[in-house]
XYZ file of C-alpha atoms in Angstrom:
572
model
C 53.884 169.777 64.683
C 54.130 166.528 66.774
C 56.838 166.460 69.595
C 59.013 164.005 68.034
C 59.236 166.299 64.617
C 60.473 169.329 67.293
C 62.887 166.950 68.728
C 64.326 165.941 65.635
C 64.679 169.537 64.080
C 66.174 170.427 67.356
C 68.849 167.975 67.272
C 69.617 168.701 63.607
C 70.242 172.248 64.334
C 72.346 171.447 66.873
C 74.297 168.803 65.202
C 74.558 170.879 62.041
C 76.079 173.728 64.185
C 78.651 171.637 65.169
C 79.637 169.891 62.153
C 79.529 173.056 59.609
C 81.824 174.993 62.014
C 84.016 172.075 62.427
C 84.424 171.752 58.766
C 85.277 175.346 58.350
C 87.515 175.940 61.544
C 88.511 172.855 63.131
C 91.316 170.523 62.388
C 91.311 166.949 64.054
C 92.738 166.991 67.689
C 94.134 164.466 69.848
C 96.258 164.520 73.216
C 99.380 164.674 71.648
C 98.241 168.013 69.809
C 99.168 171.438 70.533
C 95.624 171.827 72.096
C 97.062 170.107 75.488
C 98.820 173.259 76.781
C 95.531 175.261 76.452
C 93.311 172.544 77.818
C 95.447 171.789 80.935
C 96.039 175.737 82.130
C 93.867 177.079 84.827
C 91.815 180.039 83.903
C 94.372 182.694 85.540
C 97.014 180.949 83.451
C 95.242 181.425 79.981
C 94.753 184.993 80.818
C 98.284 185.521 82.245
C 99.755 183.908 78.976
C 97.653 185.868 76.417
C 98.561 189.062 78.364
C 102.010 188.342 78.290
C 101.879 187.442 74.719
C 103.393 183.998 74.912
C 103.569 182.047 71.714
C 100.544 180.905 69.917
C 98.571 182.082 73.178
C 95.420 184.288 71.500
C 91.742 184.226 72.510
C 91.143 182.750 69.073
C 93.561 180.000 69.659
C 92.425 179.260 72.988
C 88.842 178.999 71.992
C 89.474 176.783 69.184
C 91.328 174.326 71.257
C 88.171 174.451 73.832
C 85.995 174.082 70.746
C 87.455 170.832 69.224
C 87.565 169.456 72.871
C 84.062 170.436 73.555
C 82.935 168.730 70.321
C 85.032 165.444 71.737
C 83.414 165.917 75.025
C 79.632 166.061 73.325
C 80.587 163.191 71.070
C 81.369 161.027 73.940
C 78.781 162.240 76.379
C 76.051 164.176 74.670
C 76.678 167.080 77.003
C 75.822 170.222 74.791
C 72.414 171.836 73.845
C 72.818 175.241 72.398
C 76.199 175.965 70.120
C 77.577 179.206 70.032
C 80.931 178.500 68.129
C 80.498 180.966 65.326
C 79.660 184.249 67.408
C 81.992 182.808 70.101
C 84.978 183.191 67.439
C 83.915 186.577 66.275
C 84.278 187.604 69.874
C 87.589 186.066 70.487
C 88.634 187.615 67.297
C 87.525 191.228 68.411
C 89.258 190.495 71.849
C 92.654 189.922 69.924
C 92.345 192.844 67.760
C 91.551 195.151 70.532
C 94.334 193.526 72.795
C 96.791 194.387 69.818
C 95.659 197.865 69.465
C 95.638 198.773 73.119
C 98.034 196.120 74.883
C 95.581 195.882 77.827
C 93.195 192.686 78.580
C 89.672 193.710 78.704
C 89.301 191.686 82.197
C 90.213 188.972 84.044
C 88.338 186.400 81.708
C 89.881 188.076 78.891
C 89.815 185.218 76.155
C 88.373 182.575 78.504
C 85.840 180.127 77.005
C 83.221 179.707 79.199
C 80.046 177.430 79.456
C 76.593 177.867 80.874
C 74.050 175.432 81.932
C 71.059 175.331 79.543
C 68.853 177.669 81.860
C 70.860 180.715 81.390
C 69.228 182.932 78.954
C 72.040 183.731 76.171
C 70.593 186.170 73.431
C 69.862 184.807 70.120
C 69.582 180.925 71.572
C 66.960 178.849 72.855
C 66.668 178.210 76.451
C 64.445 175.304 76.175
C 65.594 172.914 79.014
C 64.863 169.923 76.853
C 61.412 170.803 76.185
C 59.735 170.915 72.729
C 57.002 173.961 73.852
C 60.338 176.040 74.430
C 62.313 175.046 71.561
C 62.970 177.468 68.500
C 61.812 180.641 70.830
C 65.339 182.373 71.033
C 66.298 184.537 74.108
C 66.056 188.086 73.568
C 69.158 189.089 75.952
C 71.463 187.447 78.085
C 71.156 186.445 81.696
C 72.670 189.241 83.887
C 75.216 186.897 85.132
C 76.176 185.992 81.328
C 76.491 190.031 80.537
C 78.932 190.257 83.621
C 80.899 187.485 82.310
C 81.000 189.448 78.769
C 82.203 192.627 80.514
C 85.307 190.575 82.022
C 86.372 189.040 78.661
C 84.751 185.921 79.221
C 83.623 184.181 76.006
C 80.194 182.180 76.033
C 80.647 179.248 73.579
C 78.307 176.447 74.566
C 75.232 175.464 76.844
C 74.927 172.414 78.471
C 72.368 169.733 79.236
C 69.839 169.318 81.926
C 67.190 166.814 83.161
C 63.652 167.296 82.312
C 61.878 169.920 84.625
C 65.514 170.476 86.557
C 63.858 168.176 89.274
C 66.231 164.938 88.930
C 69.990 164.242 89.135
C 69.817 162.028 86.129
C 70.638 164.222 82.985
C 67.968 163.216 80.450
C 65.086 165.124 78.715
C 62.894 164.109 75.562
C 64.748 167.032 73.408
C 68.386 166.864 73.817
C 68.350 163.186 74.952
C 70.740 161.675 78.010
C 74.156 162.728 79.130
C 76.061 159.912 80.270
C 79.168 160.198 82.414
C 82.642 160.991 81.200
C 84.169 158.040 83.088
C 81.714 155.382 82.231
C 78.817 155.491 79.815
C 76.621 152.967 81.517
C 76.139 155.627 84.520
C 74.737 159.223 84.742
C 76.714 162.427 84.878
C 74.161 163.628 87.566
C 72.030 166.573 87.656
C 70.855 169.078 87.400
C 73.996 170.817 86.213
C 75.024 167.305 84.460
C 75.913 168.582 80.990
C 78.326 170.978 82.730
C 79.775 168.309 84.878
C 80.470 166.031 81.840
C 82.016 168.787 79.761
C 84.210 170.053 82.434
C 85.305 166.563 83.259
C 86.429 166.041 79.807
C 88.701 169.438 79.648
C 85.870 170.858 77.117
C 85.583 174.165 79.469
C 87.584 175.756 81.562
C 84.828 177.373 83.678
C 81.098 176.742 84.154
C 78.413 178.019 85.780
C 75.191 176.260 86.889
C 72.626 176.348 89.514
C 71.530 174.718 92.833
C 68.242 174.089 94.582
C 68.836 170.610 95.768
C 72.136 169.514 94.995
C 72.374 170.366 91.066
C 76.136 171.953 91.223
C 77.359 169.194 93.849
C 76.152 165.848 92.325
C 77.421 166.187 89.040
C 80.622 167.675 90.377
C 81.215 164.391 92.494
C 79.720 161.879 89.751
C 82.267 163.391 87.313
C 85.341 164.160 89.465
C 85.275 168.104 89.204
C 85.055 171.040 91.854
C 81.782 173.032 92.267
C 80.560 175.813 94.834
C 77.059 176.308 96.273
C 76.756 179.848 97.661
C 74.537 181.188 100.284
C 71.374 182.515 99.335
C 71.932 186.263 98.210
C 75.832 186.071 97.127
C 75.047 185.753 93.607
C 72.749 187.230 90.788
C 70.201 184.825 89.324
C 68.258 187.269 87.145
C 67.747 186.277 83.604
C 67.783 182.354 84.468
C 64.767 180.304 83.477
C 62.889 178.703 86.108
C 60.312 175.400 85.773
C 58.939 176.892 88.935
C 58.686 180.553 89.244
C 57.322 182.113 91.976
C 58.541 179.155 94.302
C 60.566 180.883 97.032
C 60.251 178.069 99.906
C 63.677 177.372 99.029
C 65.829 179.236 96.936
C 67.950 178.416 93.814
C 71.598 179.856 93.633
C 74.089 180.172 90.976
C 77.600 178.830 91.297
C 80.750 178.084 89.656
C 81.946 174.731 88.374
C 85.540 173.949 87.481
C 88.571 171.696 87.371
C 90.413 173.164 90.257
C 89.945 175.038 93.864
C 91.824 177.835 91.999
C 89.372 178.258 89.360
C 86.530 177.759 91.748
C 87.804 180.589 93.950
C 88.413 182.945 90.941
C 84.861 181.964 89.844
C 83.438 183.214 93.283
C 85.424 186.292 93.288
C 84.153 187.194 89.956
C 80.496 187.046 90.658
C 80.093 187.711 94.375
C 80.063 191.404 93.369
C 77.473 194.233 93.752
C 78.408 195.616 90.089
C 75.664 192.867 88.859
C 73.166 193.659 91.266
C 70.213 194.631 89.111
C 66.500 194.297 89.829
C 66.831 191.666 92.466
C 68.554 194.038 94.858
C 71.140 191.720 96.665
C 73.275 193.153 99.526
C 76.377 194.540 98.149
C 78.864 192.016 99.664
C 81.892 191.359 97.250
C 84.293 188.519 97.647
C 86.619 188.940 100.773
C 89.376 186.683 101.434
C 88.595 184.792 104.820
C 91.504 184.396 107.186
C 91.697 180.802 108.394
C 92.988 179.605 111.695
C 95.995 177.668 111.592
C 94.036 174.780 112.956
C 90.484 173.998 111.763
C 87.991 172.018 113.472
C 85.748 169.806 111.244
C 82.758 168.086 111.681
C 82.208 164.617 109.735
C 79.845 161.898 109.216
C 80.148 158.969 106.996
C 76.440 158.248 106.683
C 73.380 160.652 107.204
C 71.180 157.934 108.843
C 68.843 158.486 106.214
C 70.022 156.113 103.397
C 73.164 154.241 104.367
C 76.226 155.348 102.276
C 78.163 152.617 100.236
C 81.712 151.780 101.281
C 83.067 153.923 98.774
C 81.374 157.184 99.734
C 82.483 156.286 103.516
C 85.821 155.732 102.423
C 85.991 159.032 100.614
C 85.048 160.862 103.701
C 87.376 158.575 105.672
C 90.248 159.454 103.589
C 89.266 163.207 103.754
C 89.398 163.124 107.711
C 92.526 160.952 107.960
C 94.212 163.580 105.444
C 92.864 166.762 107.236
C 94.262 165.214 110.470
C 97.753 164.607 109.138
C 97.786 168.263 108.395
C 97.098 169.050 111.816
C 93.557 169.760 112.039
C 90.905 168.574 114.420
C 88.166 166.181 113.156
C 85.035 165.045 115.125
C 82.308 162.522 114.257
C 78.897 163.700 114.839
C 75.047 162.666 113.838
C 73.215 164.790 111.531
C 70.401 166.120 113.787
C 66.937 164.672 113.044
C 67.631 164.069 109.514
C 64.117 162.827 108.571
C 62.313 166.168 109.723
C 64.964 168.006 107.516
C 64.197 165.679 104.669
C 60.577 165.722 105.179
C 60.536 169.530 105.025
C 62.209 169.347 101.955
C 59.483 167.173 100.502
C 56.704 169.289 102.129
C 57.592 172.416 100.616
C 58.433 171.274 96.996
C 55.402 168.958 96.349
C 52.950 171.727 98.063
C 51.288 172.241 94.552
C 51.402 168.826 93.712
C 53.940 169.844 91.012
C 51.421 171.623 88.827
C 53.810 174.166 88.001
C 56.514 172.104 86.931
C 54.403 169.707 84.830
C 52.673 172.619 83.355
C 55.487 172.787 80.702
C 55.441 169.213 79.484
C 53.097 169.951 76.901
C 53.050 166.818 74.607
C 56.424 165.787 75.623
C 56.733 162.215 77.591
C 57.371 162.368 81.189
C 60.960 161.142 81.942
C 61.010 157.893 84.373
C 63.249 159.744 86.938
C 60.203 161.776 87.828
C 58.127 158.515 88.628
C 58.800 158.465 92.549
C 59.053 162.530 92.927
C 55.589 162.746 91.350
C 53.836 159.753 92.784
C 52.748 160.970 95.996
C 50.534 164.069 95.129
C 49.364 162.095 91.897
C 47.756 159.282 94.392
C 44.164 159.983 96.223
C 44.843 160.723 99.724
C 43.272 157.636 101.280
C 45.590 155.608 98.778
C 48.684 157.400 99.677
C 47.947 157.126 103.389
C 47.352 153.332 102.815
C 50.403 152.723 100.991
C 52.593 154.223 103.664
C 50.950 152.524 106.466
C 51.524 149.406 104.721
C 54.893 150.068 103.989
C 55.785 151.052 107.554
C 53.926 147.997 108.923
C 55.348 145.505 106.279
C 59.214 146.932 106.138
C 59.473 148.645 109.400
C 60.420 151.636 107.155
C 59.448 154.767 108.989
C 61.604 156.946 106.390
C 60.104 155.863 103.212
C 56.412 155.986 104.971
C 57.021 159.422 106.408
C 58.080 160.780 102.864
C 55.292 159.246 101.279
C 52.566 160.758 103.802
C 54.264 164.212 103.182
C 54.631 164.115 99.348
C 51.309 166.062 98.680
C 49.288 168.849 97.532
C 49.119 171.493 100.501
C 46.761 174.745 101.069
C 48.193 178.051 101.440
C 48.062 177.766 105.027
C 49.373 174.288 105.265
C 52.429 175.577 103.202
C 52.776 178.706 105.319
C 53.170 176.168 108.571
C 55.646 174.029 107.018
C 57.706 177.630 105.951
C 57.540 178.159 109.520
C 58.807 174.919 110.682
C 61.863 175.225 108.081
C 62.763 178.440 109.847
C 62.560 176.697 113.375
C 64.352 173.669 111.855
C 67.289 175.860 110.862
C 67.587 177.469 114.284
C 67.857 174.118 115.696
C 70.508 172.750 113.278
C 72.471 175.760 114.141
C 72.173 175.282 117.760
C 72.734 171.693 117.577
C 75.630 171.496 115.486
C 77.473 174.803 114.902
C 77.015 176.439 118.491
C 77.141 172.852 120.154
C 80.389 171.716 118.504
C 81.964 174.998 117.613
C 83.181 173.411 114.164
C 84.668 175.442 111.361
C 83.256 173.121 108.869
C 81.789 169.773 108.083
C 83.188 166.872 105.962
C 79.951 164.859 104.526
C 78.967 162.489 101.485
C 77.607 163.965 98.419
C 75.452 160.919 98.241
C 75.088 157.248 99.417
C 76.450 156.006 95.815
C 79.263 157.090 94.063
C 77.207 157.467 90.698
C 73.876 155.837 89.402
C 73.286 153.851 86.344
C 70.749 155.201 83.730
C 67.120 154.895 84.926
C 67.938 153.955 88.473
C 66.531 157.307 89.609
C 63.302 155.870 88.735
C 62.826 154.743 92.034
C 65.963 156.379 93.839
C 65.410 159.826 93.606
C 65.133 160.487 97.300
C 69.207 159.816 97.415
C 69.383 163.445 96.771
C 68.786 164.368 100.291
C 72.284 163.732 101.096
C 72.428 167.386 99.583
C 69.147 169.190 99.743
C 69.164 168.806 103.616
C 71.701 171.794 103.167
C 69.503 173.792 100.791
C 67.105 173.468 103.594
C 69.285 175.105 106.007
C 71.197 177.013 103.627
C 74.649 176.391 104.043
C 77.604 177.422 101.540
C 78.917 174.222 99.979
C 81.873 173.274 98.045
C 82.535 169.966 96.488
C 86.463 168.328 96.308
C 86.928 164.992 94.360
C 88.798 162.615 96.376
C 89.117 159.531 95.047
C 87.527 156.733 92.648
C 85.547 153.571 93.076
C 88.024 150.611 93.804
C 86.178 147.162 93.721
C 89.407 145.641 96.033
C 88.550 148.397 98.483
C 84.729 148.944 98.049
C 82.847 146.134 98.691
C 80.304 145.343 101.077
C 81.885 143.587 104.330
C 80.650 142.407 107.571
C 82.252 145.495 109.148
C 80.210 147.624 107.047
C 76.921 145.621 107.350
C 77.150 145.928 111.022
C 78.230 149.350 111.616
C 76.200 152.852 111.447
C 72.301 153.262 111.207
C 70.993 151.220 108.451
C 68.396 154.093 107.252
C 65.741 153.435 104.884
C 65.072 149.377 104.675
C 63.377 149.935 100.982
C 66.119 151.809 99.803
C 68.976 149.935 101.379
C 67.300 146.717 99.884
C 67.270 148.280 96.392
C 70.980 149.810 96.654
C 72.616 146.697 98.388
C 70.739 143.577 98.164
C 69.245 141.045 95.699
C 70.534 139.346 92.507
C 71.267 142.743 90.929
C 71.859 145.643 93.589
C 72.379 149.143 92.267
C 75.686 149.296 94.296
C 78.017 147.430 92.040
C 82.010 148.459 93.050
C 83.310 146.112 90.100
C 81.003 148.055 87.439
C 81.730 151.239 89.082
C 85.541 150.919 89.186
C 87.028 154.314 88.204
C 84.232 156.383 88.991
C 85.129 159.815 90.847
C 83.886 160.188 94.350
C 83.952 163.595 95.983
C 82.828 165.056 99.437
C 80.886 168.092 100.720
C 82.751 170.725 102.324
C 80.063 172.663 104.528
C 80.309 176.099 106.315
C 77.752 178.579 107.970
C 75.542 180.808 105.997
C 77.496 183.624 104.537
C 80.671 182.116 105.322
C 81.297 181.268 101.633
C 84.937 182.418 101.595
C 85.775 180.273 104.643
C 84.396 177.517 102.637
C 86.187 178.231 99.577
C 89.380 178.599 102.083
C 88.687 174.892 103.820
C 88.117 173.565 99.958
C 91.850 174.414 99.305
C 93.061 173.063 102.570
C 91.355 169.687 102.049
C 92.523 169.760 98.420
C 96.005 170.263 99.562
C 96.032 167.970 102.298
C 94.849 165.056 99.962
C 97.398 165.820 97.194
C 97.987 164.577 94.021
C 95.471 161.884 93.213
C 94.217 162.440 89.276
C 91.939 165.152 89.185
C 92.274 168.451 87.684
C 93.047 169.847 84.149
C 94.365 167.047 81.852
C 92.844 164.164 83.863
C 90.357 162.662 81.157
C 91.339 160.666 78.388
C 88.485 159.488 76.096
C 90.538 156.250 75.448
C 90.401 155.260 79.267
C 86.792 155.968 79.677
C 84.650 153.030 79.453
């Protein structure tokens, strides 16, 4: 069967599951409907109101409200892959029957609809990741995290879209197509947990789970205006998650929560940082422990990392965070990220060591998405041509950054890869010495990316923008994302002051982003798109980072994010 035939069948199956269920179970819904009370509640509020038997608060009614909204979110953004509505409703009915009989809730997620990124195995459903060769091959069992969520009373009801190969932050693949930003359909929702970001921003789920090896939890959170948390390696069980590069251990993917509030992120962490779902991964038994924060915290911050100059909108998000923290009595000290080019080089060297052959082996007959062009270009070139191209770029553009990354994107022998892994470990020591030890920071406030968001297909040549997040995967730091502001054309235009301040970064990327007749950065076109910041902490101080997220969130005050903030009529 041709790949286009598989795509047609798969998409038809998805839409049938939505359409058939909607015809049988769902009424039309709008912002004025009673659903609003369910859609604007936090996870804890949902469980509390079901437990207290408040009028209308049942697992079935809550689920139906989120199914209606998830369907609306999908119609607006194309965010869903697998539809579990029918079995989810059966689970909700069973929870209601059991609660009526025992008067006891099943657990802290009783009756809460839960969404999962497509790479989580869920029994009876595909885990295709947008590949035709993995379509119509159902999973035989739940991922361990899915099993755990069910044991707590949570109800898996949808899976969400991802980029091809999980190696891009533009959410598009041949099977399910492109997920759009819920605030502006001309822009991407981010990736690789882009479907989750879009769904949650539209109030289509109260709590979701994704994973992160280079920014996959953080970029969609910032692009879509929600909260997320990337734990330290070893805090969360990732058994039963499908990988596109199994056996790759130079950098480790971690699973984490995505939500609409710090409160729900914290609850998500409390429920998954637990030794009860250890399994064969043999993780250390370190359940969640509330962190006691000092009254006055010391934050480091930078408005641009020196690799690719951050836009005025992203710099403003950091500055507004710093101003709010200072006003709340905390200390904020500006610093430079140490040797950003070496940290970025290490990521490129480690991830390209097999020439991406393992990743690309899953492609089969499917076309390769354009977002993979620059990522996979280096290893595809003959060595002499790659070296020549890098040298010419460095000489013609005086761009050491682009040239260095080009030279290091290549196939390596086992011995060469071991050398790079050792350099990674040495860099981690260097980073701790030059940042945490030198300054004594409690946390760091940093841009999520140089851009607030990217238009569709811009990642074809701008994939290195992910460096702003993947540098922290290299050093394995726990990180949360907090939405701060939205792009405002009158505040975020390029100015002479912006042009003359800070390190220029890569010349080639700067030209594409900010110069020419059609620069990628267009604050007028981006008006209203959310902008978040990263809140970074030391390895294994995950709970402290969650606490610092709350400190920042409260310091910033009300600003139009959280449950109920999305309205389809306002999204352009």
